[in-house]
Coordinates of C-alpha atoms in Angstrom, one line a residue:
Chain M
M55 CA 32.7 -0.7 -16.4
E56 CA 31.6 -4.1 -16.2
G57 CA 34.2 -5.0 -13.8
G58 CA 34.3 -3.1 -10.9
S59 CA 35.5 -5.4 -7.5
A60 CA 33.2 -5.3 -4.4
R61 CA 35.7 -2.5 -3.3
T62 CA 35.0 0.1 -5.5
V63 CA 31.1 -1.1 -5.6
L64 CA 30.8 -0.9 -1.8
P65 CA 30.4 2.6 -1.1
F66 CA 27.3 2.9 -2.9
L67 CA 25.7 0.1 -1.2
A68 CA 26.4 0.9 2.1
P69 CA 24.5 3.7 3.1
A70 CA 21.1 2.0 1.5
L71 CA 22.4 -1.7 2.9
A72 CA 23.0 0.8 6.7
V73 CA 19.1 2.0 6.7
V74 CA 18.1 -1.5 6.3
F75 CA 19.9 -2.9 8.8
A76 CA 18.8 -0.2 11.3
V77 CA 15.2 -0.6 10.4
L78 CA 14.0 -3.5 8.6
I79 CA 17.0 -6.5 9.4
F80 CA 17.9 -5.3 13.4
P81 CA 14.0 -5.3 14.2
A82 CA 14.2 -8.4 12.1
L83 CA 16.2 -10.1 14.5
Y84 CA 15.2 -8.6 17.4
S85 CA 11.3 -9.5 17.4
L86 CA 13.1 -13.2 17.1
Y87 CA 14.5 -13.1 20.1
A88 CA 12.3 -11.1 21.9
S89 CA 10.2 -14.1 20.7
F90 CA 12.3 -16.5 23.2
F91 CA 11.2 -13.9 26.2
D92 CA 8.5 -13.8 28.5
W93 CA 8.4 -9.9 28.1
P94 CA 6.4 -7.6 29.4
L95 CA 6.3 -4.3 27.3
N96 CA 8.2 -1.0 28.9
D97 CA 9.6 -3.5 31.1
A98 CA 12.5 -5.4 29.8
S99 CA 13.3 -5.8 33.0
A100 CA 11.3 -8.1 34.1
R101 CA 12.1 -10.4 30.7
E102 CA 12.0 -14.3 31.6
F103 CA 13.6 -16.6 28.8
V104 CA 11.2 -19.4 27.9
G105 CA 12.1 -20.8 24.6
L106 CA 9.8 -21.6 22.3
G107 CA 7.3 -21.7 25.3
N108 CA 5.5 -18.2 23.9
Y109 CA 5.2 -20.7 20.5
L110 CA 3.6 -23.1 21.9
K111 CA 1.4 -20.7 24.1
L112 CA 0.3 -19.7 20.6
F113 CA -0.3 -22.5 19.1
Q114 CA -2.8 -23.5 22.0
D115 CA -4.5 -20.0 21.8
P116 CA -7.7 -20.3 20.3
E117 CA -8.0 -16.3 19.8
F118 CA -4.5 -17.0 17.3
W119 CA -6.0 -19.8 15.6
N120 CA -9.7 -17.1 14.9
S121 CA -7.2 -14.8 14.0
L122 CA -5.5 -17.0 11.3
K123 CA -9.0 -18.7 10.3
L124 CA -10.3 -15.1 9.8
Q125 CA -7.1 -13.6 7.9
L126 CA -6.9 -17.0 5.8
G127 CA -11.0 -16.4 5.3
F128 CA -10.5 -13.0 4.0
I129 CA -8.0 -13.7 1.6
V130 CA -9.9 -16.9 -0.1
I131 CA -12.7 -14.6 -0.4
A132 CA -11.5 -11.4 -1.3
L133 CA -9.2 -12.3 -3.4
P134 CA -10.8 -14.5 -6.4
I135 CA -14.1 -11.4 -6.3
E136 CA -11.3 -8.9 -7.1
L137 CA -9.2 -11.0 -9.4
V138 CA -13.1 -11.8 -10.6
L139 CA -14.5 -8.1 -11.6
G140 CA -10.4 -7.1 -12.3
F141 CA -10.8 -9.3 -15.2
G142 CA -14.2 -8.3 -16.9
A143 CA -13.0 -4.3 -16.2
A144 CA -10.3 -5.4 -17.7
L145 CA -11.7 -7.4 -20.5
L146 CA -14.5 -5.2 -21.7
L147 CA -12.4 -1.9 -21.3
N148 CA -9.4 -3.4 -23.2
R149 CA -10.7 -1.4 -26.2
E150 CA -10.8 2.5 -27.3
F151 CA -13.9 4.4 -26.5
P152 CA -15.0 8.2 -25.3
G153 CA -13.3 8.3 -22.3
A154 CA -11.5 5.4 -21.9
G155 CA -8.7 7.4 -20.3
V156 CA -10.6 9.3 -17.9
V157 CA -12.0 6.2 -16.6
R158 CA -8.8 4.0 -16.3
T159 CA -7.3 6.8 -14.6
L160 CA -9.9 7.7 -11.9
I161 CA -11.1 4.2 -11.3
L162 CA -7.3 3.7 -9.7
L163 CA -8.3 6.5 -7.1
P164 CA -9.5 4.0 -4.0
V165 CA -6.4 1.9 -4.5
F166 CA -4.0 5.1 -3.8
M167 CA -6.8 6.7 -1.1
L168 CA -4.8 6.9 2.6
P169 CA -6.1 3.5 3.6
V170 CA -7.4 5.1 7.2
L171 CA -9.4 7.2 5.3
S172 CA -10.4 4.1 3.2
G173 CA -11.7 2.5 6.3
F174 CA -13.5 5.7 7.5
T175 CA -15.2 6.1 4.7
W176 CA -16.9 2.7 5.1
R177 CA -17.4 3.2 9.1
Y178 CA -19.5 6.0 7.7
M179 CA -21.7 4.4 5.1
L180 CA -22.7 1.4 7.2
Q181 CA -23.7 3.4 10.1
P182 CA -27.4 2.9 11.3
D183 CA -29.8 5.9 10.1
Y184 CA -27.3 7.7 9.0
G185 CA -25.1 6.0 7.4
P186 CA -25.5 6.2 3.3
I187 CA -25.9 2.3 2.9
N188 CA -28.3 2.3 5.8
W189 CA -30.4 5.5 4.2
I190 CA -31.0 4.2 1.2
I191 CA -32.3 1.0 2.7
G192 CA -34.8 3.0 4.3
A193 CA -35.5 5.1 2.2
L194 CA -36.5 1.7 -0.4
G195 CA -38.7 0.9 2.5
G196 CA -36.0 -1.7 3.7
K197 CA -34.6 -2.3 7.5
Q198 CA -32.1 -0.8 9.1
V199 CA -28.8 -3.2 9.1
L200 CA -26.4 -2.8 12.2
W201 CA -23.4 -3.7 10.0
L202 CA -20.5 -3.3 12.0
N203 CA -22.5 -4.9 15.2
S204 CA -22.8 -8.6 14.0
P205 CA -20.3 -10.6 14.1
T206 CA -20.9 -11.8 10.7
L207 CA -21.9 -8.4 8.5
A208 CA -19.0 -7.0 10.4
Y209 CA -16.3 -9.1 8.9
T210 CA -18.3 -9.4 5.4
A211 CA -18.2 -5.4 5.2
V212 CA -13.8 -5.9 6.0
I213 CA -14.7 -8.0 3.0
M214 CA -16.3 -5.4 0.8
Q215 CA -14.1 -2.8 1.9
D216 CA -10.9 -4.4 0.5
V217 CA -12.7 -5.9 -2.6
W218 CA -13.9 -2.2 -3.4
R219 CA -10.7 -1.0 -2.9
M220 CA -8.5 -3.2 -4.7
W221 CA -10.3 -4.4 -7.5
P222 CA -9.2 -1.3 -9.5
F223 CA -5.5 -3.0 -8.8
M224 CA -6.3 -6.0 -10.4
F225 CA -7.8 -4.4 -12.8
M226 CA -4.9 -2.2 -13.9
L227 CA -1.8 -5.3 -13.8
L228 CA -4.9 -7.4 -16.0
Y229 CA -5.0 -4.9 -18.2
A230 CA -1.4 -3.7 -18.5
G231 CA -0.8 -7.6 -19.4
L232 CA -4.2 -7.3 -21.7
T233 CA -2.0 -5.0 -24.1
T234 CA 0.9 -7.0 -24.6
I235 CA -0.7 -9.3 -26.3
P236 CA -0.4 -9.2 -30.0
A237 CA -3.4 -8.0 -31.9
E238 CA -2.6 -10.6 -34.8
M239 CA -3.3 -13.3 -32.6
Y240 CA -6.6 -12.5 -32.4
E241 CA -7.1 -11.3 -36.1
A242 CA -5.7 -15.1 -36.9
A243 CA -8.3 -16.6 -34.2
E244 CA -11.0 -14.6 -35.5
I245 CA -10.0 -16.2 -39.9
D246 CA -10.2 -19.3 -38.6
G247 CA -13.3 -18.5 -37.4
A248 CA -12.7 -18.8 -33.8
S249 CA -15.4 -18.4 -31.2
W250 CA -15.2 -15.2 -28.2
G251 CA -15.6 -18.0 -25.5
Q252 CA -12.8 -20.1 -27.4
R253 CA -10.4 -16.8 -28.1
L254 CA -10.9 -16.2 -24.4
R255 CA -9.9 -19.6 -23.5
L256 CA -7.1 -20.3 -26.2
I257 CA -5.7 -17.1 -26.6
T258 CA -6.3 -14.4 -23.5
L259 CA -6.0 -17.1 -21.0
P260 CA -2.7 -18.9 -21.7
M261 CA -1.0 -15.7 -22.5
L262 CA -2.2 -13.5 -19.0
K263 CA -2.1 -16.4 -16.4
P264 CA 1.2 -14.9 -15.7
T265 CA 0.2 -12.3 -15.0
I266 CA -2.7 -12.9 -13.0
V267 CA 0.0 -14.9 -11.1
T268 CA 2.0 -12.2 -10.2
A269 CA -1.3 -9.5 -9.4
L270 CA -2.4 -12.6 -7.4
L271 CA 1.1 -12.7 -5.3
L272 CA 1.0 -9.2 -5.1
R273 CA -2.3 -9.1 -3.5
L274 CA -1.3 -11.9 -1.1
I275 CA 1.0 -10.2 0.1
D276 CA -0.8 -7.2 0.6
A277 CA -3.8 -9.4 2.2
L278 CA -1.7 -11.1 4.7
R279 CA -0.6 -7.6 6.0
I280 CA -3.6 -5.2 6.4
F281 CA -4.1 -3.3 9.3
S282 CA -4.8 0.3 9.3
E283 CA -8.1 0.1 7.2
V284 CA -9.9 -2.7 9.6
F285 CA -8.3 -0.9 12.9
T286 CA -10.4 2.2 11.3
M287 CA -12.9 0.5 10.6
T288 CA -14.1 -2.0 13.1
E289 CA -10.7 -2.0 15.5
G290 CA -11.4 -6.2 15.0
G291 CA -14.7 -6.4 16.7
P292 CA -17.5 -6.8 17.5
G293 CA -16.1 -9.1 20.0
S294 CA -12.7 -10.7 18.3
S295 CA -14.8 -11.2 15.0
T296 CA -12.9 -9.1 12.8
L297 CA -9.8 -9.5 14.5
L298 CA -7.5 -10.1 11.8
F299 CA -3.8 -11.1 11.8
S300 CA -2.2 -8.1 11.9
L301 CA -5.4 -7.1 14.1
Y302 CA -4.3 -9.8 16.8
T303 CA -1.1 -9.4 16.3
H304 CA -1.2 -5.5 17.6
R305 CA -3.4 -6.3 20.3
Q306 CA -1.2 -8.7 21.7
A307 CA 1.8 -5.9 22.1
F308 CA -0.5 -3.3 22.8
S309 CA -3.5 -3.9 24.7
F310 CA -2.2 -7.0 26.5
F311 CA 1.5 -6.1 26.3
K312 CA 2.8 -9.4 26.1
V313 CA 5.7 -8.8 23.9
G314 CA 7.1 -12.4 23.5
L315 CA 3.7 -13.5 21.8
A316 CA 3.6 -10.8 19.8
S317 CA 7.6 -11.7 18.4
A318 CA 6.1 -14.9 18.2
M319 CA 3.7 -13.7 16.0
S320 CA 5.7 -11.5 13.8
I321 CA 7.8 -14.0 13.3
F322 CA 5.5 -16.7 12.0
L323 CA 4.0 -14.1 9.7
L324 CA 7.7 -13.0 8.7
I325 CA 8.3 -16.3 7.5
V326 CA 5.0 -16.9 6.1
S327 CA 6.1 -13.2 4.1
V328 CA 9.5 -14.0 2.9
A329 CA 8.4 -17.1 2.0
I330 CA 5.3 -15.9 -0.5
A331 CA 8.0 -12.5 -1.6
V332 CA 10.9 -14.9 -2.5
L333 CA 8.3 -17.2 -4.0
I334 CA 6.9 -13.6 -6.3
V335 CA 10.6 -13.1 -6.9
R336 CA 12.0 -16.3 -8.1
K337 CA 8.7 -16.8 -10.6
N338 CA 7.9 -13.6 -12.2
M339 CA 10.5 -11.0 -12.0
R340 CA 13.7 -10.6 -13.4
L341 CA 16.1 -8.5 -12.8
E342 CA 17.2 -8.1 -16.6
E343 CA 13.6 -8.1 -17.1
M344 CA 13.0 -5.5 -14.8
E345 CA 15.4 -3.0 -15.8
K346 CA 14.9 -3.3 -19.7
G347 CA 11.2 -2.4 -18.5
A348 CA 11.2 1.3 -18.6
D349 CA 8.6 1.6 -21.7
S350 CA 6.3 -0.9 -20.2
Chain X
M82 CA -7.1 -3.3 -34.9
R83 CA -10.7 -4.9 -34.9
R84 CA -14.1 -3.5 -36.9
K85 CA -15.2 -0.2 -35.6
R86 CA -18.6 -0.6 -33.9
P87 CA -19.0 2.9 -32.6
L88 CA -22.4 2.4 -31.1
L89 CA -21.0 -0.7 -28.6
N90 CA -18.3 2.0 -28.1
W91 CA -20.6 4.2 -27.0
A92 CA -22.3 1.3 -24.8
I93 CA -18.9 0.4 -23.1
A94 CA -18.0 4.1 -22.8
A95 CA -21.6 4.6 -21.0
G96 CA -21.2 1.7 -18.5
A97 CA -17.7 2.6 -17.8
F98 CA -19.0 5.5 -16.4
L99 CA -21.5 4.1 -14.8
V100 CA -19.3 1.9 -12.8
L101 CA -16.9 4.4 -12.0
A102 CA -19.6 6.5 -11.1
I103 CA -20.2 3.7 -8.4
E104 CA -17.0 3.1 -7.5
L105 CA -16.0 6.4 -6.4
F106 CA -19.3 7.2 -5.2
P107 CA -17.9 6.6 -1.8
I108 CA -15.7 9.5 -1.9
F109 CA -17.4 11.9 -4.1
I110 CA -19.7 11.3 -0.4
T111 CA -17.2 11.6 2.2
I112 CA -15.9 14.7 0.3
A113 CA -19.0 16.3 0.1
S114 CA -19.0 15.1 4.0
G115 CA -16.9 17.2 5.0
F116 CA -18.6 20.8 3.7
R117 CA -21.4 19.6 6.1
R118 CA -21.4 20.3 9.7
D119 CA -21.1 16.9 12.3
L120 CA -24.1 17.4 13.5
D121 CA -26.2 17.4 10.2
I122 CA -24.5 14.8 9.2
L123 CA -25.8 12.9 12.4
S124 CA -29.2 14.0 11.9
A125 CA -29.6 15.6 7.7
G126 CA -28.8 12.5 6.7
P127 CA -26.2 11.8 3.8
F128 CA -27.9 13.5 0.7
S129 CA -29.4 16.7 2.4
L130 CA -28.3 20.0 0.5
K131 CA -27.7 21.9 3.4
F132 CA -23.3 22.5 2.3
N133 CA -20.9 24.8 5.0
L134 CA -17.8 25.4 5.7
R135 CA -18.0 25.3 9.2
S136 CA -16.1 21.7 9.6
W137 CA -13.3 23.0 7.2
Y138 CA -13.6 26.5 8.8
L139 CA -13.1 24.1 12.9
V140 CA -10.2 22.1 11.0
L141 CA -8.2 24.8 9.2
F142 CA -8.6 27.4 11.8
K143 CA -10.5 27.3 15.3
N144 CA -8.3 24.0 16.4
S145 CA -5.4 24.8 14.3
E146 CA -2.7 21.8 15.9
Y147 CA -4.5 19.6 12.7
L148 CA -1.8 21.9 10.5
G149 CA 0.9 21.0 13.2
Y150 CA 0.3 17.2 12.5
V151 CA 0.0 18.0 8.3
W152 CA 3.4 19.2 8.3
N153 CA 4.6 16.6 10.3
S154 CA 3.4 14.4 8.0
V155 CA 5.0 16.9 5.5
Q156 CA 8.4 16.7 6.6
V157 CA 8.3 13.4 7.6
A158 CA 7.4 12.6 3.5
F159 CA 9.8 14.4 2.0
L160 CA 13.2 13.7 4.8
S161 CA 12.5 9.9 4.0
T162 CA 11.9 10.7 0.3
A163 CA 15.2 12.7 0.5
I164 CA 17.0 9.8 2.4
S165 CA 15.6 7.0 0.6
L166 CA 16.5 8.7 -3.2
V167 CA 20.0 9.5 -1.8
T168 CA 20.6 5.9 -0.3
G169 CA 18.7 3.8 -2.9
S170 CA 19.6 5.6 -6.2
M171 CA 23.6 4.8 -5.0
A172 CA 22.8 1.4 -4.6
A173 CA 20.9 1.1 -7.6
Y174 CA 23.5 2.6 -9.2
G175 CA 26.1 -0.2 -7.3
I176 CA 23.5 -3.2 -9.1
S177 CA 23.0 -1.1 -12.6
R178 CA 26.8 -0.6 -13.2
F179 CA 29.1 -3.0 -10.9
R180 CA 28.6 -6.6 -11.7
F181 CA 30.3 -7.7 -8.6
R182 CA 29.5 -11.5 -6.6
G183 CA 26.2 -11.4 -4.9
R184 CA 24.8 -8.9 -7.3
D185 CA 21.8 -10.6 -7.8
T186 CA 20.7 -11.9 -4.3
L187 CA 21.3 -8.6 -3.8
A188 CA 19.2 -6.9 -6.0
Y189 CA 16.7 -9.6 -5.5
S190 CA 16.8 -9.0 -1.6
F191 CA 15.6 -5.9 -2.1
L192 CA 13.0 -6.9 -3.6
V193 CA 11.8 -9.3 -0.8
F194 CA 12.8 -6.7 1.9
R195 CA 10.1 -4.4 0.4
M196 CA 7.2 -6.9 1.0
L197 CA 8.5 -7.8 4.1
P198 CA 4.6 -6.8 7.4
Q199 CA 5.3 -4.3 9.3
I200 CA 3.2 -5.5 11.7
S201 CA 6.1 -8.1 12.2
L202 CA 8.9 -4.6 12.6
V203 CA 6.9 -2.5 14.4
V204 CA 6.5 -4.4 17.6
A205 CA 10.5 -4.5 17.7
M206 CA 10.7 -0.8 16.6
Y207 CA 8.9 0.3 19.1
M208 CA 11.0 -1.3 22.1
M209 CA 14.1 0.0 19.7
F210 CA 13.0 3.2 19.5
Q211 CA 11.6 4.1 23.6
A212 CA 15.2 2.5 24.4
I213 CA 17.7 5.0 22.6
G214 CA 15.0 8.1 22.4
A215 CA 13.6 7.9 19.3
R216 CA 10.1 7.6 19.9
D217 CA 7.6 10.3 19.2
T218 CA 10.7 11.9 17.3
I219 CA 10.5 13.0 12.9
W220 CA 13.7 11.5 12.9
G221 CA 12.4 8.1 14.0
L222 CA 9.6 8.1 12.3
T223 CA 11.5 9.4 9.1
L224 CA 13.8 6.4 9.8
A225 CA 10.8 3.2 10.2
H226 CA 8.9 4.8 6.5
S227 CA 12.4 4.3 5.0
S228 CA 12.4 1.2 5.9
F229 CA 10.0 0.4 2.6
N230 CA 11.2 3.2 0.8
V231 CA 14.9 3.0 0.5
P232 CA 14.2 -0.6 -1.3
Y233 CA 11.7 0.2 -3.4
V234 CA 13.3 3.4 -4.8
I235 CA 15.8 0.7 -6.1
W236 CA 13.4 -0.6 -7.3
M237 CA 11.6 1.9 -8.9
V238 CA 14.6 3.7 -10.4
L239 CA 16.6 0.3 -11.7
P240 CA 15.1 -0.2 -14.7
F241 CA 15.9 3.7 -15.6
F242 CA 19.1 3.6 -14.6
S243 CA 19.9 0.8 -16.7
Q244 CA 18.7 2.9 -20.3
I245 CA 21.4 5.6 -19.6
D246 CA 23.9 5.6 -21.8
R247 CA 27.3 4.3 -20.4
S248 CA 30.0 6.3 -22.7
Y249 CA 29.1 9.4 -20.9
E250 CA 30.2 7.8 -17.7
E251 CA 33.0 6.6 -19.4
A252 CA 34.3 9.4 -21.0
A253 CA 34.0 11.4 -17.2
L254 CA 35.9 8.2 -15.7
V255 CA 38.7 8.6 -18.5
D256 CA 39.1 12.3 -17.7
G257 CA 39.8 11.5 -14.4
C258 CA 36.6 12.1 -12.8
S259 CA 36.1 9.4 -9.7
R260 CA 33.4 7.2 -9.3
F261 CA 31.1 9.1 -7.6
Q262 CA 32.0 12.5 -9.1
T263 CA 30.7 10.8 -12.1
F264 CA 28.1 9.1 -10.4
R265 CA 27.0 12.8 -8.9
R266 CA 27.6 15.0 -11.8
V267 CA 27.4 12.8 -15.1
F268 CA 24.8 10.3 -13.9
L269 CA 22.5 12.3 -12.2
P270 CA 21.3 14.3 -13.7
L271 CA 21.1 11.7 -17.1
A272 CA 18.7 10.1 -14.9
G273 CA 16.7 12.7 -13.4
P274 CA 12.9 11.7 -14.6
G275 CA 13.7 8.3 -12.9
L276 CA 14.2 10.2 -9.6
V277 CA 11.2 12.5 -10.1
V278 CA 9.3 9.0 -10.2
A279 CA 10.3 6.9 -7.1
A280 CA 10.6 10.3 -5.5
V281 CA 6.7 10.9 -6.1
F282 CA 5.6 7.2 -5.0
A283 CA 7.8 7.1 -2.0
F284 CA 6.5 10.5 -0.8
I285 CA 3.1 8.8 -1.2
M286 CA 3.8 5.5 0.2
S287 CA 5.3 7.7 3.4
W288 CA 2.4 10.2 3.2
N289 CA -0.7 7.4 3.1
E290 CA 1.3 5.1 6.1
F291 CA -0.6 4.7 8.9
L292 CA 0.9 1.8 11.5
Y293 CA 4.6 3.0 12.3
A294 CA 2.8 6.6 13.1
L295 CA 0.4 4.9 15.1
I296 CA 2.8 3.2 17.5
L297 CA 6.0 5.3 16.7
T298 CA 4.6 8.4 17.8
S299 CA 2.1 10.2 19.9
T300 CA 2.1 13.9 20.4
Q301 CA 5.3 15.5 18.9
A302 CA 5.5 13.2 15.6
K303 CA 2.0 12.9 15.8
T304 CA 1.3 13.0 11.6
A305 CA -2.3 13.9 9.7
P306 CA -3.6 10.3 9.1
L307 CA -3.5 9.8 13.0
H308 CA -5.0 12.8 14.0
V309 CA -8.0 12.5 11.8
A310 CA -8.4 8.4 13.3
G311 CA -8.8 10.7 16.7
F312 CA -12.5 12.8 15.3
I313 CA -14.2 9.5 16.0
A314 CA -13.8 8.2 18.7
A315 CA -12.7 9.3 22.3
D316 CA -14.8 12.6 21.8
G317 CA -18.1 11.6 20.0
L318 CA -18.8 11.6 16.1
K319 CA -17.1 14.6 14.6
W320 CA -17.4 12.9 10.8
G321 CA -17.3 16.4 9.2
Q322 CA -14.3 17.6 10.3
L323 CA -12.7 14.5 9.9
Y324 CA -13.5 14.2 5.6
A325 CA -12.8 17.7 5.6
A326 CA -9.6 17.1 6.9
G327 CA -9.2 13.7 5.1
T328 CA -9.5 15.4 2.0
V329 CA -6.0 17.8 3.0
L330 CA -5.0 14.4 2.7
L331 CA -6.7 13.2 -0.4
L332 CA -5.2 16.1 -2.5
P333 CA -2.3 14.9 -2.6
V334 CA -3.3 11.7 -3.7
F335 CA -6.0 13.1 -6.3
I336 CA -2.6 14.9 -7.8
F337 CA -0.4 11.8 -8.1
T338 CA -2.9 9.3 -9.2
V339 CA -4.3 11.8 -11.8
T340 CA -0.6 12.1 -13.0
M341 CA 1.7 9.1 -12.4
Q342 CA -0.8 6.7 -14.4
K343 CA 1.9 5.6 -16.8
F344 CA 4.2 5.0 -13.8
I345 CA 1.4 3.0 -11.7
V346 CA 2.2 -0.4 -13.0
R347 CA 5.4 -1.2 -12.5
G348 CA 5.1 1.3 -9.1
I349 CA 3.3 -1.9 -7.8
T350 CA 4.7 -4.5 -9.0
A351 CA 7.6 -3.2 -7.4
G352 CA 6.7 -4.2 -4.1
G353 CA 3.0 -3.5 -3.3
V354 CA 0.8 -0.5 -3.2
K355 CA 0.8 -0.4 0.6
G356 CA 3.0 1.2 3.1

């Protein structure tokens, strides 16, 4: 049973490998290939080999740097807020209170909501006059805020949408992490007279660190490729004020029809993502643990 | 565990439900808006109590093409779940039961594959699909969705698989069953619960997916999320219809969140939550 030569296992692996090759590996290689060409969409015959020209062009394109800056800003602002909110909620709710199960379940609804709907929900919430948020502001006697018409406010709104949607994700992972810390550790600390702050600093945080790192890295992977929510919420606008990396890639390919440049961007993001994914896998996921973890 | 402080617990409960109410408010307001007419939403404000079924009627009966797109979504989600479940469970069985060279690397590669950004693949897929006539077809989009679901299923079922007692398979092999017969007749029935969980997760990933559908389909294989997006933009602001149609799509998501709670943490550590 344990042994098994390559010949006996191959039939089991082959179908999955075939699918993965057809729709993952091959497209990735094809992107790499296309990134060396000046390639108009839908007219492969007009393509022209330019070597690394697309990459050089990208690095001279202010819009590329802008999208990179927006993307990084989005990550740097949204993720810490999500972490703090999720961590705070996990600390508070890590006890049995009436209705705990209901809260812990339903709070996850936004996480699994269709990204398209989540984007449109916020677009609607932020509309002038009839949008709920402006309606409340108006009812309180405040002035209308044209959220999606101002570059800064639209960018803020995109981040708000993500925080709203994803802090429960942090909560869920951190709460799961908290429940694995043995209660005896806290009891012993309490007997020794440790204050709440000390227990947090000396027990909770060190014990939870691996979970926090995993949660942040998983969010990072997701945040890097965010598309649908922003696309439906702002379409990258106004102007290019919310044109995050994947939205700019999409625009290059399907508005400007520049497949070569879009492919160069694709490869750039692919390399960054693979690097982070390998880091996640190396640091935080051992095959043996995943195999054991059916009940966790 | 700790001293019982009932008052504190009730205060926490009150706070928790308040947070939950605020968090779910946007979802609540959109579902409620599905029960208003497009016109009322624009004129009567978001909190008016003028409810009716006009938007639902328009979406489900008057312009019934929406149901066709829902059907497309259902087909793609079922087919890609089926493909992923069959190929993924076979591969996971291979990884779980055989010790071959490169086993760990292969397993980890699938995990990395799950985390690749779709935008990096979709431009190439568009051209490939265009070239072989797979664009705007159900099976084309199904294949595209399998790109994230196959690796996902593998990692979802692995923990379940490794817990299954090997003695049944060993007995079957001794009795002269082939490897594949053993897998299909002896192993898979034992793996039922894991397969169901993986299937539900794969289904939701496909159901929620937008980018591949946006690029790889246009009219024939268009999925429901794509059609929903069309209520805003070209032909005016049909918020009521958007939310009536959106509520239909939310239903499986709601059922998923409530029933799969126990497995959600593992589900998301197996590679993110979004397609």
